[in-house]
Structure formats: structure tokens, C-alpha cells
Amino acid sequence: MDLVKEHIAAEDRQDAEAVMTTFTDDCIYNLPTFGLAMRGKEEVYEFYKNMFQQFPDFGHVEEEFFEFETGVMVRVRHVATIIGGWNGIEPPPEKIGTKMYFSALAHFPLAPDGLLLGENVWMDGSEILAGYGVVPSADIFGVAQVLQRPAVHLQ
């Protein structure tokens, strides 16, 4: 569990190099919400480097740890300031400079040598998109109702 806490502290410092010291050379990083699956330190390092550039104050505001024989699960609440477009999505101008909060569940499988085999992160995509200002609410059913309304065309 100490290595996972070290990993999280490195994320809070936006220190991609320190994050990578916690992983094995053949590590994985999976973010199914966004269809991302990376393998190996080079790919994972690039992900972290880009994330820290896009969200320079990315951090954890709440954590709850669950330790198992084969790994650690962490329930977290993240915070990040929106500074511009991300992953092909542009926020509305009024969202620039605002803080976005979102929850995640991270699984860190352990390697026999004590390092982390990687990280699997599950997030609520609707919560992130609402925080980013591109959907009206994190309530996915409310968003679906808006999308199903007939379009009104003015002539």
C-alpha cells in the first residue's frame, strides 16, 4: 500500500518521472471510460506527461484505500482546473479556469517484485463531461431526455 500512496503523491505533484518509478517495465494503464489502453512505460509516461500538461494542478482531494493480497483498490475524488481543450473536446469559454471535480476507482495490481503492474481506472464519463461543460448535467438520464427531444427548426 505504501507504493500506491507514493504513486498518488507523485500524481499530486504532477511528477510523471516519479509516477513511472512505481511501475514495472511492462506496465499497463487502462481507462475504459475513454477507450484508452496503454502498455509499457513509454506509452504510460506519455499519457501522464500529456495529462499533467493539460491539467497542471491535477490532484486527489479524497482517497479511500482497500488492500488485497494481489493489489490495492483506491476510491478517489480528483480535482483539476480546465485550461483548454482535451481529448478533442473544447469547453465553453466560461469553463476556462474553473475547477472540475470527478470520482474514480483505481485498481493497482502488484507484481511479485513489489512494483505496480499497472493501473486500471474507472470513471464516470458523464461527471467529467458535465464538469467540462459539454453536457448540461452529470445525470445521464437527463442528458438522454434532452437528446431525444425533437429538434425545432426556425425558418
C-alpha angles and dihedrals in degrees: 000000000000091000091053090051089049089050092051092047089053090051089051089054090047087235105153092178092055091046090055093054088067093059133077117244091255094046125153132214118194127185103175094179089069098030093249122149119166130181129196132020095277095058094041092047091052090051092052094043091052093044092051091049091051094042106028093176096044109152151141120264097176134021137180119185129208116187123204132176092257101036151326131273120204127193107205143178112212132200129198135164115236109234101164147312120348132191091350095311123114118204121221111266093252090062094058108108095016125120120247121204124198140163129234142175114218127194118200112191113204126231120220089252091059097254123118117267087207144285133279113196127192118193137173101251093194090056091053094045091048090049088050089053098239097113124040096237145005086237099103092195090055090049090050091052090053091049092050095053112109114256116248114218118201118207 
